Amino acid sequence: VEPLAAVRWAPGFDAVRIIDQRRLPSEFVERDLSTVDEVCDAIATLAVRGAPAIGVAGALGLAAALAAENGAPLRACAERYAARIRAARPTAVNLPRAIDRVMAAVRAAPDADIARVARSVATEILEEDRAMCRRIGEAGAGLIPDGARVLTHCNAGALATAGIGTALAPVYVAAEGGRHIEVFADETRPLMQGARLTAWELARAGIPVTVIPDSAAASLLGSGAIDLVLVGADRIATNGDTANKIGTYGVAIAAKRHGVPFYVVAPTSTFDPATPSGERIPIEERGREELPCVPDGARVFNPAFDVTPAELITAFVSDTGVHYPPYRF
Amino acid sequence: VEPLAAVRWAPGFDAVRIIDQRRLPSEFVERDLSTVDEVCDAIATLAVRGAPAIGVAGALGLAAALAAENGAPLRACAERYAARIRAARPTAVNLPRAIDRVMAAVRAAPDADIARVARSVATEILEEDRAMCRRIGEAGAGLIPDGARVLTHCNAGALATAGIGTALAPVYVAAEGGRHIEVFADETRPLMQGARLTAWELARAGIPVTVIPDSAAASLLGSGAIDLVLVGADRIATNGDTANKIGTYGVAIAAKRHGVPFYVVAPTSTFDPATPSGERIPIEERGREELPCVPDGARVFNPAFDVTPAELITAFVSDTGVHYPPYRF
């Protein structure tokens, strides 16, 4: 099968082509976004998701929207469009970073070059993301022996990036090398990224994958059926404490109890020098509409992330290699 | 509010009245079952669920079906009906036990007394179940101080019994005594008994309840927001190892890590003298239709239960009192 491209240029560079992740796994639909409205809507409604993928989609989308402007005053357009795309989703750090990088080049460019410069920087961001994924995969593949059974949580795969993913990149590289790898994917309530996305992209790539309810991870780890855990990260503090999708912490505790190595896999950009430890990471709380079975008289607590303390993490895998404790990032 | 009665006699004793738990929490529907078909269907389709409630419903249903027979040869009917109800759900031990108890009395009774004897024994089973719940509640209420925040998993409440429940009985008794208790209920994938049933019955009783995704339990325990955990049990080995709804083990590991007391609450009938330890408890595996988001190319592993080792259990609460380690049941 052709490698998955969750975010890329449409032919002619006049639109960003994304896989609509709201439709997966039942339908595979690609969409071309060429206006600022389309780009913002796709990001806000999670048609494109995953911090790296959002950053790339924002940059390509901004460049595509500028290319489509015919005769309009491009410099003013760029500022307006950038502000709108930057705000399409407030929490992902990669999005404002990517937009700011395109805009720095746009602001330094002469009027006639704005569209060309935006496209050029956006393409750089796209290609760097692909290269970052590949380096992470090469760095982590050595941790996955032939026959390994890997547990993962949420989706930090190709669908979350422009390349082969972060947490799943080592799996793809090991499988390319002929190793037989089997993956167990937590469903990942409430939005089911594990069942819908991780299972879909691995099955598509011919890698055996089994979906389990989140609550089955502890007994599966206890039964000896898992050789290692690979998870992504949303933010990593300088002491190694790691925020990731809610449920990661429970998996880490169970892995520790059963002596199963627990690896956090993330690009350098996820390591946050401004956050000394996990207590300082704010946790987004999401709405009750994501838990539709709850009766009216009951409350809901629906945190999007939890923090896994560094002591439960066997090592970090990044585009700069594998990092063992003590952690000082 | 009136106490909840998940299973009881309909007026006139000619039917068993159940709350249809398939419709909760969106609709409160009671159904009267007076034929063997209705009783078997209600048990098989989980309209009535929870091991104690199923046993009571089976016994009352058998007696009601016999009472409705007019002039038929009752002794042969009784044998046929008993065999069918006994098989309506294969795994709950309370169901065959309750049916066997009714039938032992039926077999010893003269022809003219069969219907009356069946009703009488069924009523005994109903009243014993209510009394058992009450005794568990009284035994466990002392463990729940005023202001306590309790985490529970699945539904071992009034909806699972004819009385005030098992794991939730101490909460009801403590609340009756004027203590303010707050409950956090794991959603309990895949069938959502926590969100649908535990939250509904507690909210109805005026006890504050908050639903969380199963995967949020570990970080909630880590945050200091929980004072104790109460869970039910499906089978308890003589060494204290306990089978309960999938996810219980992960909660127990996290509770241990954070020093939160973890209590298993169950009637004497759940302690199985024939099972020396947890490895000997067979774990039912359920179908992929319970995990509807999974794409075709992926497999599913959907165990119904897990086993929590005795070392993680602070104490057992039963109708015979509170039992601390070392356990020898």
XYZ file of C-alpha atoms in Angstrom:
658
model
C 0.000 0.000 0.000
C 0.988 3.600 -0.649
C 2.112 5.424 2.524
C -0.675 7.358 4.195
C -0.637 11.145 3.687
C -2.932 12.759 6.244
C -1.898 16.266 5.083
C -0.244 17.157 1.786
C -0.411 19.503 -1.190
C -3.149 18.958 -3.738
C -1.717 18.771 -7.278
C -0.869 22.325 -8.385
C -0.245 23.559 -4.808
C -3.542 25.497 -4.814
C -5.109 23.556 -1.925
C -4.142 21.448 1.093
C -5.438 17.894 0.755
C -6.455 16.197 3.993
C -8.015 12.888 4.982
C -11.319 13.726 6.681
C -10.822 11.964 10.034
C -14.402 12.550 11.122
C -15.477 9.977 8.532
C -12.996 7.257 9.502
C -13.101 4.325 9.796
C -16.337 3.858 7.865
C -15.389 6.082 4.910
C -12.107 7.220 3.412
C -12.695 10.748 2.143
C -10.016 13.222 1.090
C -10.855 16.922 0.979
C -9.080 19.809 -0.697
C -9.101 23.026 1.343
C -8.333 26.193 -0.588
C -10.076 28.983 1.342
C -9.487 30.249 4.848
C -13.023 29.222 5.811
C -12.409 25.651 4.703
C -9.072 25.456 6.511
C -10.435 26.868 9.781
C -13.479 24.647 9.646
C -11.435 21.491 9.040
C -9.161 22.269 11.990
C -11.959 23.321 14.344
C -14.140 20.276 13.625
C -11.238 17.799 13.887
C -11.412 16.784 10.229
C -7.654 17.191 10.598
C -6.232 16.483 14.067
C -2.995 15.678 15.868
C -0.708 18.556 16.804
C 1.865 18.061 13.997
C -0.826 17.548 11.325
C -2.686 20.666 12.427
C 0.466 22.778 12.191
C 1.210 21.555 8.675
C -2.420 21.945 7.550
C -2.499 25.506 8.885
C 0.701 26.498 7.063
C -0.292 24.873 3.765
C -3.801 26.260 4.117
C -2.536 29.791 4.632
C -0.287 29.528 1.575
C -3.091 28.032 -0.530
C -5.526 30.777 0.460
C -2.964 33.442 -0.503
C -2.286 31.755 -3.850
C -6.009 31.894 -4.608
C -6.243 35.655 -4.011
C -6.307 37.352 -7.393
C -5.154 40.935 -7.313
C -6.208 41.522 -3.699
C -3.771 43.374 -1.412
C -1.928 40.214 -0.319
C -0.059 41.624 2.681
C -3.259 42.624 4.492
C -4.932 39.347 3.505
C -2.035 37.366 4.932
C -2.283 39.088 8.320
C -6.031 38.552 8.472
C -5.897 34.937 7.331
C -3.030 34.113 9.668
C -4.917 35.475 12.667
C -7.980 33.426 11.800
C -6.172 30.129 11.192
C -3.984 30.621 14.287
C -7.187 30.784 16.382
C -8.973 27.822 14.775
C -7.954 25.636 17.699
C -6.569 27.227 20.799
C -4.549 24.480 22.504
C -2.204 22.950 19.913
C 1.162 24.720 20.093
C 2.241 23.559 16.628
C -0.459 25.603 14.887
C 0.572 29.098 16.048
C 4.233 28.116 15.658
C 3.744 27.099 12.018
C 1.638 30.149 11.167
C 4.136 32.485 12.862
C 6.951 30.941 10.849
C 5.134 31.469 7.542
C 4.241 35.025 8.538
C 7.809 35.939 9.538
C 8.877 35.092 5.991
C 5.856 36.839 4.461
C 6.572 40.016 6.426
C 10.188 40.029 5.246
C 9.234 39.456 1.596
C 8.538 42.083 -1.064
C 4.866 42.345 -2.166
C 5.370 40.427 -5.389
C 6.889 37.432 -3.564
C 4.351 36.950 -0.755
C 2.445 34.003 -2.230
C 5.621 32.266 -3.402
C 7.394 32.731 -0.059
C 4.380 31.472 1.882
C 4.234 28.347 -0.261
C 7.947 27.793 0.085
C 7.972 28.046 3.896
C 4.814 25.902 4.176
C 6.470 23.232 2.057
C 9.516 23.370 4.326
C 7.265 22.796 7.359
C 5.581 19.863 5.601
C 8.874 18.245 4.649
C 10.417 18.795 8.059
C 7.435 17.093 9.660
C 7.860 14.059 7.410
C 11.578 13.943 8.131
C 10.947 14.299 11.877
C 8.587 11.291 11.809
C 11.119 9.216 9.907
C 13.934 10.076 12.357
C 11.709 9.152 15.312
C 10.893 5.855 13.616
C 14.554 5.059 13.004
C 15.461 5.988 16.579
C 12.703 3.829 18.104
C 12.688 0.810 15.803
C 15.597 -0.736 17.708
C 13.358 -1.018 20.786
C 10.908 -3.331 18.968
C 12.184 -6.869 18.442
C 10.729 -9.285 15.894
C 7.489 -10.727 17.250
C 6.931 -7.855 19.673
C 3.450 -7.088 20.974
C 3.007 -3.342 21.431
C 0.288 -1.562 23.406
C -0.613 2.007 22.420
C -3.177 4.576 23.550
C -5.020 7.163 21.417
C -3.604 7.954 17.962
C -0.091 9.249 17.546
C 0.194 7.674 14.131
C 0.426 8.752 10.519
C -3.022 10.340 10.798
C -1.680 12.772 13.424
C 1.230 13.994 11.284
C 2.193 14.630 7.674
C 4.515 11.597 7.822
C 4.546 8.151 9.453
C 3.474 9.390 12.875
C 5.267 9.708 16.200
C 4.423 6.837 18.601
C 3.645 4.529 15.677
C 6.668 5.574 13.576
C 8.955 2.963 15.214
C 6.318 0.306 14.468
C 6.184 1.280 10.797
C 9.971 1.338 10.467
C 10.350 -2.030 12.240
C 7.650 -3.540 10.012
C 9.343 -2.115 6.886
C 12.452 -3.934 8.047
C 10.556 -7.237 7.914
C 9.847 -7.617 11.614
C 6.454 -9.013 12.596
C 4.875 -6.609 15.055
C 1.443 -6.901 16.640
C -0.259 -3.820 18.077
C -2.968 -3.598 20.755
C -4.840 -0.271 20.614
C -6.852 1.137 23.518
C -10.238 2.350 22.203
C -9.526 5.721 23.871
C -12.769 7.066 25.235
C -14.488 9.332 24.707
C -13.488 10.199 21.129
C -12.296 6.691 20.172
C -9.124 7.733 18.361
C -7.606 4.315 19.108
C -10.503 2.291 17.719
C -11.286 4.625 14.830
C -7.873 5.870 13.731
C -4.996 3.791 15.092
C -6.724 0.512 14.218
C -7.642 1.827 10.768
C -4.200 3.061 9.779
C -2.395 -0.039 11.072
C -4.842 -2.438 9.413
C -4.454 -0.469 6.172
C -0.675 -0.920 6.424
C -1.058 -4.671 6.966
C 0.112 -4.559 10.590
C -1.990 -6.846 12.838
C -3.958 -4.741 15.314
C -6.399 -5.601 18.097
C -8.666 -3.023 19.741
C -9.382 -3.323 23.477
C -11.576 -1.261 25.812
C -9.372 1.162 27.768
C -10.309 -0.708 30.925
C -8.799 -3.969 29.609
C -5.250 -2.569 29.378
C -4.303 -3.369 32.986
C -5.273 -7.045 32.854
C -3.703 -7.419 29.395
C -0.417 -6.040 30.774
C -0.796 -8.389 33.731
C -1.295 -11.426 31.514
C 2.128 -11.096 29.862
C 0.597 -10.395 26.452
C 2.417 -7.066 25.973
C 6.169 -6.562 25.464
C 6.290 -2.773 25.414
C 4.075 0.324 25.490
C 4.456 3.219 23.015
C 2.496 6.435 23.563
C 2.708 9.960 22.198
C 2.784 13.178 24.212
C 1.095 16.560 24.218
C 3.650 18.284 26.417
C 6.809 17.100 28.178
C 8.175 19.005 31.186
C 11.918 19.452 31.650
C 11.930 16.809 34.423
C 10.256 14.271 32.101
C 6.694 14.455 33.452
C 4.463 13.963 30.413
C 0.959 15.146 29.551
C -0.839 12.914 27.087
C -4.376 11.713 26.322
C -6.443 10.827 29.374
C -5.762 7.203 30.335
C -2.038 7.256 29.623
C -1.265 7.505 33.345
C -3.306 4.389 34.204
C -1.518 2.416 31.491
C 1.851 3.617 32.823
C 1.038 2.508 36.389
C -0.029 -0.953 35.209
C 3.028 -1.278 32.937
C 5.316 -0.420 35.869
C 3.617 -3.005 38.104
C 4.191 -5.707 35.513
C 7.687 -4.674 34.423
C 6.644 -3.771 30.873
C 8.803 -0.993 29.303
C 6.838 2.228 28.805
C 8.137 4.592 26.111
C 6.983 8.134 25.353
C 7.561 8.995 21.702
C 7.467 12.634 20.612
C 9.276 15.224 18.499
C 11.654 17.750 20.029
C 8.964 20.413 19.684
C 6.857 18.668 22.369
C 9.550 19.153 25.036
C 8.625 22.411 26.737
C 11.563 24.249 28.343
C 9.101 26.598 30.069
C 7.476 23.805 32.114
C 9.679 22.455 34.924
C 7.323 19.656 36.081
C 3.940 18.009 35.597
C 2.057 20.010 38.217
C 2.526 23.063 36.030
C 0.774 21.573 33.003
C -2.810 22.852 32.690
C -5.333 20.087 31.893
C -8.109 20.942 29.438
C -11.545 19.850 30.648
C -13.995 18.949 27.889
C -17.780 18.946 27.738
C -20.442 16.464 28.799
C -21.665 16.081 25.205
C -18.749 13.678 24.691
C -20.318 11.292 27.271
C -23.804 10.902 25.832
C -25.067 8.128 28.145
C -25.044 10.269 31.283
C -28.498 11.027 32.773
C -29.535 14.633 33.398
C -29.201 14.568 37.179
C -25.550 13.507 37.106
C -22.442 15.601 36.608
C -19.558 14.810 34.263
C -15.802 15.138 34.705
C -14.122 14.775 31.333
C -10.437 15.780 31.398
C -8.695 15.564 28.004
C -5.240 14.740 29.368
C -3.425 13.337 32.360
C 0.168 13.626 33.512
C 2.450 10.594 33.766
C 5.342 11.218 36.171
C 8.842 10.711 34.791
C 9.548 7.803 37.170
C 7.091 5.600 35.232
C 8.720 6.311 31.851
C 11.404 3.847 30.739
C 12.753 6.194 28.050
C 11.811 8.967 25.629
C 12.099 8.393 21.891
C 12.528 11.563 19.849
C 13.928 12.712 16.533
C 17.189 13.237 18.438
C 17.374 9.615 19.636
C 16.425 7.555 22.697
C 16.802 9.280 26.063
C 17.053 7.297 29.311
C 16.824 8.698 32.868
C 17.822 10.808 34.614
C 15.833 13.257 32.470
C 16.886 16.878 32.156
C 15.361 18.365 28.998
C -38.200 9.428 46.900
C -39.544 5.908 47.219
C -36.805 3.265 47.390
C -36.000 1.744 44.011
C -37.391 -1.762 43.389
C -35.606 -3.288 40.397
C -37.451 -6.616 40.892
C -40.660 -7.160 42.892
C -44.094 -8.730 42.764
C -46.748 -7.024 40.683
C -49.936 -6.453 42.726
C -51.771 -9.803 43.010
C -48.539 -11.854 42.740
C -49.405 -12.915 39.191
C -46.352 -11.333 37.580
C -42.825 -10.180 38.386
C -42.435 -6.417 37.916
C -39.042 -5.241 36.704
C -37.478 -1.952 35.690
C -36.454 -2.319 32.051
C -32.759 -1.470 32.290
C -32.292 -1.406 28.520
C -34.282 1.833 28.462
C -32.398 3.627 31.241
C -31.425 6.360 31.691
C -33.555 7.998 29.001
C -36.837 6.270 29.961
C -38.135 4.712 33.168
C -40.284 1.758 32.108
C -41.573 -0.994 34.382
C -42.656 -4.277 32.832
C -44.764 -7.089 34.274
C -43.568 -10.550 33.244
C -46.111 -13.342 33.698
C -45.151 -15.979 31.120
C -42.019 -18.044 30.811
C -41.274 -16.448 27.441
C -41.402 -12.977 28.937
C -39.201 -13.954 31.874
C -36.563 -15.658 29.716
C -36.525 -12.797 27.235
C -36.107 -10.164 29.973
C -33.161 -12.050 31.473
C -31.501 -12.875 28.154
C -31.729 -9.327 26.788
C -30.496 -7.704 30.037
C -33.800 -5.940 30.718
C -33.072 -7.278 34.189
C -29.365 -7.662 35.070
C -27.069 -8.034 38.066
C -26.568 -11.520 39.520
C -28.837 -11.081 42.591
C -31.614 -9.394 40.588
C -31.539 -12.140 37.953
C -31.895 -14.831 40.609
C -34.886 -13.101 42.200
C -36.509 -12.392 38.822
C -36.114 -16.035 37.802
C -37.698 -17.350 41.001
C -40.612 -14.887 40.944
C -41.041 -15.454 37.222
C -41.253 -19.209 37.638
C -43.844 -18.854 40.403
C -45.873 -16.326 38.376
C -45.871 -18.571 35.306
C -47.119 -21.492 37.403
C -49.849 -19.369 38.986
C -51.101 -18.450 35.509
C -51.454 -22.091 34.422
C -55.104 -22.971 34.621
C -55.773 -26.675 34.997
C -52.542 -27.714 33.210
C -50.510 -30.547 34.790
C -48.457 -28.204 37.015
C -45.692 -30.609 38.016
C -44.592 -31.191 34.410
C -44.971 -27.469 33.637
C -42.756 -26.599 36.572
C -39.931 -28.878 35.398
C -40.132 -27.519 31.858
C -40.314 -23.871 32.905
C -37.505 -24.254 35.426
C -35.191 -25.737 32.817
C -35.902 -22.878 30.417
C -35.460 -20.053 32.929
C -32.332 -21.673 34.385
C -30.741 -21.496 30.924
C -31.810 -17.941 30.075
C -28.330 -16.708 30.960
C -25.534 -19.157 31.436
C -22.983 -17.396 33.643
C -24.823 -15.952 36.658
C -24.663 -18.477 39.515
C -27.596 -16.913 41.381
C -30.092 -17.858 38.683
C -29.694 -21.669 38.780
C -29.382 -21.513 42.568
C -32.695 -19.662 42.936
C -34.511 -21.892 40.445
C -33.146 -25.051 42.098
C -34.366 -23.835 45.456
C -37.897 -23.215 44.191
C -37.925 -26.597 42.458
C -36.735 -28.503 45.512
C -39.820 -27.219 47.340
C -42.082 -27.840 44.345
C -40.881 -31.435 44.040
C -41.575 -32.052 47.730
C -45.070 -30.522 47.587
C -48.360 -32.292 46.842
C -49.929 -31.437 43.452
C -52.496 -29.056 44.891
C -49.837 -26.962 46.631
C -47.322 -26.504 43.795
C -48.262 -22.945 42.798
C -48.590 -21.806 46.411
C -45.255 -23.358 47.439
C -43.440 -21.861 44.440
C -44.783 -18.419 45.307
C -43.833 -18.823 48.922
C -40.219 -19.871 48.239
C -39.838 -17.157 45.574
C -41.021 -14.568 48.086
C -38.476 -15.893 50.590
C -35.696 -15.444 48.011
C -36.900 -11.893 47.288
C -37.005 -10.941 50.948
C -33.664 -12.539 51.718
C -32.079 -10.549 48.906
C -33.470 -7.306 50.332
C -32.263 -8.222 53.804
C -28.851 -9.207 52.473
C -28.465 -5.783 50.800
C -29.489 -4.019 53.998
C -26.984 -6.008 56.110
C -24.193 -5.217 53.629
C -25.143 -1.555 53.819
C -25.081 -1.529 57.610
C -21.744 -3.381 57.661
C -20.110 -0.992 55.188
C -21.591 2.359 56.179
C -19.028 2.740 58.956
C -16.283 2.910 56.340
C -17.771 6.058 54.767
C -17.270 9.240 56.787
C -19.322 12.394 56.321
C -18.072 14.250 53.244
C -16.500 11.156 51.715
C -15.861 10.980 47.990
C -16.365 7.447 46.719
C -15.239 5.988 43.393
C -17.148 3.006 41.974
C -17.007 0.947 38.787
C -19.901 -0.629 36.834
C -23.246 -0.999 38.651
C -23.522 -2.977 41.848
C -26.408 -0.846 43.061
C -30.118 -1.175 43.685
C -30.647 -1.914 39.986
C -28.553 -5.091 40.336
C -30.549 -6.486 43.273
C -34.054 -6.547 44.716
C -32.896 -4.267 47.530
C -30.487 -1.345 47.966
C -27.616 -2.975 46.088
C -24.271 -4.401 47.149
C -21.379 -1.984 46.514
C -23.738 1.008 46.731
C -25.622 -0.262 49.814
C -23.134 1.330 52.251
C -23.543 4.634 50.388
C -27.345 4.506 50.700
C -27.190 3.610 54.406
C -24.639 6.348 55.133
C -26.757 8.890 53.226
C -29.890 7.782 55.106
C -27.952 8.542 58.286
C -27.518 12.141 57.145
C -23.959 11.910 55.895
C -23.088 13.837 52.740
C -21.490 11.413 50.290
C -20.327 12.166 46.770
C -19.896 9.354 44.263
C -17.718 9.225 41.134
C -18.876 6.558 38.688
C -16.671 5.099 35.952
C -18.646 5.011 32.679
C -17.740 1.311 32.378
C -17.160 0.523 28.740
C -18.426 -1.116 26.718
C -21.956 -1.427 28.115
C -21.898 1.800 30.160
C -23.489 0.447 33.322
C -21.764 3.161 35.341
C -22.986 6.062 33.205
C -26.412 4.627 32.482
C -27.362 2.857 35.710
C -25.175 3.876 38.670
C -25.466 7.569 37.815
C -29.218 7.256 37.274
C -30.042 5.478 40.514
C -27.825 7.732 42.652
C -29.146 10.925 41.059
C -32.694 9.647 41.613
C -31.864 9.120 45.289
C -30.497 12.654 45.599
C -26.880 11.523 46.057
C -24.429 13.720 44.104
C -22.788 11.678 41.363
C -20.214 12.497 38.701
C -19.530 10.260 35.700
C -15.952 9.933 34.421
C -14.469 8.028 31.485
C -12.882 4.800 32.778
C -9.518 6.151 31.681
C -9.821 9.153 34.041
C -9.925 7.028 37.220
C -6.149 6.822 37.669
C -5.530 10.569 37.511
C -8.572 11.267 39.694
C -7.164 8.896 42.337
C -3.799 10.598 41.931
C -5.272 14.055 42.457
C -6.508 13.284 45.974
C -10.155 13.666 44.955
C -11.182 10.172 46.110
C -11.319 8.908 49.718
C -12.270 5.284 49.068
C -13.213 2.862 46.299
C -16.244 0.533 46.497
C -16.736 -2.165 43.862
C -18.864 -5.279 43.589
C -17.694 -8.772 42.659
C -18.703 -11.568 40.337
C -16.697 -14.280 42.070
C -14.319 -14.265 45.042
C -11.708 -17.007 45.442
C -10.919 -18.429 48.886
C -7.605 -16.504 48.940
C -9.433 -13.207 48.247
C -8.619 -12.823 44.554
C -11.694 -11.204 43.032
C -13.241 -11.315 39.567
C -15.294 -8.241 38.711
C -16.189 -6.111 35.681
C -13.280 -5.399 33.330
C -11.428 -2.314 34.560
C -11.645 -3.117 38.259
C -8.018 -4.283 38.315
C -6.710 -1.034 36.830
C -8.632 0.974 39.434
C -7.212 -1.240 42.198
C -3.608 -0.726 41.016
C -4.059 3.051 40.902
C -5.790 3.095 44.312
C -2.877 1.138 45.830
C -0.325 3.535 44.339
C -2.105 6.504 45.888
C -2.970 4.914 49.236
C -6.738 5.036 48.661
C -8.641 2.204 50.446
C -10.136 -0.286 47.979
C -13.142 -2.289 49.229
C -14.866 -5.215 47.533
C -18.521 -5.407 48.547
C -20.456 -8.621 47.906
C -22.899 -11.065 49.489
C -21.731 -14.355 51.001
C -23.037 -16.156 47.914
C -20.296 -14.555 45.781
C -17.513 -16.203 47.822
C -16.760 -19.433 45.955
C -15.304 -22.214 48.129
C -14.507 -24.219 44.988
C -12.068 -21.590 43.633
C -8.760 -21.408 45.545
C -7.256 -18.438 43.635
C -7.746 -15.973 40.814
C -5.936 -17.958 38.112
C -8.723 -20.516 38.330
C -11.490 -18.044 37.483
C -12.536 -18.345 33.830
C -12.945 -14.972 32.096
C -15.849 -14.612 29.669
C -14.850 -13.014 26.364
C -17.576 -11.020 24.670
C -18.180 -10.086 21.043
C -16.895 -7.301 18.799
C -20.419 -5.909 18.324
C -19.971 -4.217 21.723
C -17.136 -2.117 20.252
C -18.856 -0.606 17.226
C -16.129 1.853 16.175
C -13.605 -0.816 15.207
C -12.778 -1.010 11.467
C -13.146 -4.316 9.614
C -9.465 -5.119 9.272
C -8.824 -4.958 13.032
C -9.450 -7.603 15.678
C -11.141 -7.056 19.037
C -10.323 -8.352 22.510
C -13.285 -7.722 24.805
C -13.009 -9.561 28.120
C -16.004 -9.082 30.438
C -14.077 -9.399 33.698
C -10.645 -9.115 35.203
C -9.153 -10.483 38.413
C -7.903 -8.213 41.180
C -5.373 -9.975 43.429
C -6.163 -10.046 47.138
C -3.078 -7.943 48.007
C -4.712 -4.877 46.423
C -7.943 -5.239 48.430
C -8.099 -3.307 51.710
C -11.099 -5.306 53.011
C -14.206 -7.218 51.955
C -17.628 -5.963 52.995
C -20.294 -8.643 53.136
C -23.608 -9.396 54.832
C -21.481 -11.065 57.527
C -19.432 -7.911 58.227
C -16.111 -6.364 57.208
C -13.231 -8.783 56.637
C -9.608 -7.631 56.698
C -6.554 -9.635 55.568
C -5.236 -12.257 55.795
C -8.134 -13.654 53.779
C -9.185 -17.276 54.091
C -12.772 -17.643 52.876
